PDB file of C-alpha atoms in Angstrom:
ATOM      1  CA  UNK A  17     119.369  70.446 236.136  1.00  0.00           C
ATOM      2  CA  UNK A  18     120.163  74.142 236.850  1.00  0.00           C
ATOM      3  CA  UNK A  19     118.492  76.684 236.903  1.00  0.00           C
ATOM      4  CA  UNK A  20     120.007  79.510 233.825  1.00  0.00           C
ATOM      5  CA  UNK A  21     118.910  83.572 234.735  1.00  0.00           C
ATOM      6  CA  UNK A  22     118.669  86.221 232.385  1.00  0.00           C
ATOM      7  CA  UNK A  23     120.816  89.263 233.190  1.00  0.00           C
ATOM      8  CA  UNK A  24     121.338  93.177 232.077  1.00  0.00           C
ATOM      9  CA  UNK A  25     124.426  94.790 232.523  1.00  0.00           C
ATOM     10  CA  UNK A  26     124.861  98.469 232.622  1.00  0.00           C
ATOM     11  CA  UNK A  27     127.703  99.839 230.914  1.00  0.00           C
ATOM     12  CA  UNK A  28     129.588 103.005 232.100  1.00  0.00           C
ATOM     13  CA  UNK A  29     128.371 104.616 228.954  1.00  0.00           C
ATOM     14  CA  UNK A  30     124.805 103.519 229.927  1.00  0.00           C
ATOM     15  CA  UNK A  31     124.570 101.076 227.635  1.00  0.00           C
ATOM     16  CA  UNK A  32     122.294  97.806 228.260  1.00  0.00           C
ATOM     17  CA  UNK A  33     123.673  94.366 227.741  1.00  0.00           C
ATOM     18  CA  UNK A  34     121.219  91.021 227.844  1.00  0.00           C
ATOM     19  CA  UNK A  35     122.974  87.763 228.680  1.00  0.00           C
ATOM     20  CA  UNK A  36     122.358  84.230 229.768  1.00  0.00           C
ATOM     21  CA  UNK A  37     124.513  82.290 232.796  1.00  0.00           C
ATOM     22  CA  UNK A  38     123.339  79.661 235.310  1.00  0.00           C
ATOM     23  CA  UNK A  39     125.917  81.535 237.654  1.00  0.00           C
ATOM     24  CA  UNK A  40     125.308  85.338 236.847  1.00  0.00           C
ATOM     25  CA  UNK A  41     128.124  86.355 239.171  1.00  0.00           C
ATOM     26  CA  UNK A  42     131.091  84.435 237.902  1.00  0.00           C
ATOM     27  CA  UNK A  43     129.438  85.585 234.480  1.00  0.00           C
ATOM     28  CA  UNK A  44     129.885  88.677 235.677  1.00  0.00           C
ATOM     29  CA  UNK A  45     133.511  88.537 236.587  1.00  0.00           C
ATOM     30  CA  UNK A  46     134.012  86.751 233.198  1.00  0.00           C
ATOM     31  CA  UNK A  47     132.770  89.926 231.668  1.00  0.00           C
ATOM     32  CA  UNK A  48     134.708  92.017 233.701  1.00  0.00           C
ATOM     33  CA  UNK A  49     138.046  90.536 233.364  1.00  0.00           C
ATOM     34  CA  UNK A  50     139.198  88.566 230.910  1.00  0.00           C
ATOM     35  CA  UNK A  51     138.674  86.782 227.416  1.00  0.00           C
ATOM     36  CA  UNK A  52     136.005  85.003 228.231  1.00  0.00           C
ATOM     37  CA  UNK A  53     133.508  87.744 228.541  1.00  0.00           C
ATOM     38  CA  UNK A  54     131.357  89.530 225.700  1.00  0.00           C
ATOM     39  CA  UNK A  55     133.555  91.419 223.167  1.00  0.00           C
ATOM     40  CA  UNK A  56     130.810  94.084 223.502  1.00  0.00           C
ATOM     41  CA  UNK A  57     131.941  94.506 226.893  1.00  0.00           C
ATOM     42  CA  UNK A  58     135.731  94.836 226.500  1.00  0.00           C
ATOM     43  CA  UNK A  59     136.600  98.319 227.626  1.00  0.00           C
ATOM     44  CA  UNK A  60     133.075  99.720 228.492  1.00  0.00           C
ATOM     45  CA  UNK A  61     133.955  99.015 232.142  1.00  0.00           C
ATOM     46  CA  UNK A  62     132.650  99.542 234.982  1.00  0.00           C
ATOM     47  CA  UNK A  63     130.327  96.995 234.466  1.00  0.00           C
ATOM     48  CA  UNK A  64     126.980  97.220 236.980  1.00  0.00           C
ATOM     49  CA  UNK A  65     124.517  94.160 237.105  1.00  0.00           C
ATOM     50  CA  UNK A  66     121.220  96.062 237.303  1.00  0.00           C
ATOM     51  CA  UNK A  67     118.811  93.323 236.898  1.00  0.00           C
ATOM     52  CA  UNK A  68     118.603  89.306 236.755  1.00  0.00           C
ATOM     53  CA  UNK A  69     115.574  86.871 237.031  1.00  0.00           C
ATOM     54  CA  UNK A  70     115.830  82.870 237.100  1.00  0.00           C
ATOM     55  CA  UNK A  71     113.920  82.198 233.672  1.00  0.00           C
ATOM     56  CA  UNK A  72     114.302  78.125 233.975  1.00  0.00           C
ATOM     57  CA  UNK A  73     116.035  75.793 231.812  1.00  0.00           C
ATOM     58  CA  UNK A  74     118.158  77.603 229.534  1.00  0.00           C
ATOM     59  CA  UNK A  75     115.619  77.399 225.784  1.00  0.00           C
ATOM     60  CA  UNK A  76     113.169  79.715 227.784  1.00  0.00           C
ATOM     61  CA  UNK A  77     116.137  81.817 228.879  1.00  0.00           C
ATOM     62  CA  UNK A  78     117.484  82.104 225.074  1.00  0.00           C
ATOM     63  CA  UNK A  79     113.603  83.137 224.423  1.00  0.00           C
ATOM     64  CA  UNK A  80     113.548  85.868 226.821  1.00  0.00           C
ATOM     65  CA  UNK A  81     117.163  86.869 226.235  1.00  0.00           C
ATOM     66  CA  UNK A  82     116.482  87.573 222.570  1.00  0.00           C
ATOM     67  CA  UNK A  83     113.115  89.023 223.340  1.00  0.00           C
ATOM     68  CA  UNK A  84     114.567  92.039 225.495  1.00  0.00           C
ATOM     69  CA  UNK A  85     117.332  91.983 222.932  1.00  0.00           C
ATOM     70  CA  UNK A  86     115.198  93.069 219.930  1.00  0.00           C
ATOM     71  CA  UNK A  87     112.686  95.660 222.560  1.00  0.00           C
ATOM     72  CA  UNK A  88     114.014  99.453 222.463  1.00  0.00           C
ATOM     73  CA  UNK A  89     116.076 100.825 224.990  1.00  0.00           C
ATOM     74  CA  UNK A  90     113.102 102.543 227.057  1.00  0.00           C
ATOM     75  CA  UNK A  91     111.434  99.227 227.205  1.00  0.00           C
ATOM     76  CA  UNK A  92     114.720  97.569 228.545  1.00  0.00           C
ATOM     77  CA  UNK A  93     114.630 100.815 231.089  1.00  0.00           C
ATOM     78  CA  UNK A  94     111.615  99.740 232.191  1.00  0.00           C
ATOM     79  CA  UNK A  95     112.476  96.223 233.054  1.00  0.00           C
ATOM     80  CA  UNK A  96     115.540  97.541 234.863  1.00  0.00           C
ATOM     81  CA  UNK A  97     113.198 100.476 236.810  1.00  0.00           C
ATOM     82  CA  UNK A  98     110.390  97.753 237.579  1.00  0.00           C
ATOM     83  CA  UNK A  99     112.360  94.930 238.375  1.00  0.00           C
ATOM     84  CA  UNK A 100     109.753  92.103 237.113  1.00  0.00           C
ATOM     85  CA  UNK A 101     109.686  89.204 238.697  1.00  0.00           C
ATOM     86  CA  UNK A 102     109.818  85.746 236.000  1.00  0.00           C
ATOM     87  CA  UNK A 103     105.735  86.164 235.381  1.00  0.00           C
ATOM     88  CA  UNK A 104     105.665  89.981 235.198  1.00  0.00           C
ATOM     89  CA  UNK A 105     108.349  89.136 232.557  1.00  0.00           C
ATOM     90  CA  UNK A 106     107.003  86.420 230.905  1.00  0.00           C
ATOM     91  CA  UNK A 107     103.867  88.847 229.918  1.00  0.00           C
ATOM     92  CA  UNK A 108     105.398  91.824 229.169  1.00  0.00           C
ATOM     93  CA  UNK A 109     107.625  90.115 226.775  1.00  0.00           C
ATOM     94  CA  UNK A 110     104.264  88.277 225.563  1.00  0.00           C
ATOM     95  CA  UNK A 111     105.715  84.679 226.204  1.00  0.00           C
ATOM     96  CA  UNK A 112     102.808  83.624 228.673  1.00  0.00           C
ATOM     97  CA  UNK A 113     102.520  80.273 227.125  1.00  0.00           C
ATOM     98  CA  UNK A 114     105.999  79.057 228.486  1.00  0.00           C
ATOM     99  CA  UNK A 115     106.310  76.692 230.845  1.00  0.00           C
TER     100      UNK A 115
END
């Protein structure tokens, strides 16, 4: 089984978007270049990975990836500025219990 990550992607606008992939890269390029990426995304470009952790199988990644979605955008700063590792995020995002 692989492993899914839990990504933010700066926009050129500044903007923070939270996503899920088991390959963050290609992700990436999906978002970058064609229809398969996030509407959001379309024509915010460039597009700058800023921060990724492996969160597991992909429920716990859903859990943290709507999580950050719903924290404030200082709190998502800090994430990005701190670059937790999976336990540092796992607290912060109060989801100690998860396997």
């Amino acid at each position: 089984m692989a492993d899914w990550s839990v990504y933010l992607i700066r926009t050129r606008q500044g903007a923070l978007y939270t996503g899920i992939a088991i390959d963050v890269a290609q992700r990436l390029r999906q978002h970058e270049s064609g229809p398969h990426g996030a509407k959001y995304l379309r024509a915010k470009g460039p597009l700058q990975l800023v921060y990724q952790v492996v969160a597991g199988d992909r429920r716990l990644a859903s859990r943290i990836e709507y999580r950050i979605k719903r924290l404030r955008k200082p709190q998502k700063e800090k994430i990005v500025a701190n670059q937790f590792d999976r336990l540092a995020l796992l607290a912060l995002l109060h989801l100690e219990d998860a396997p």
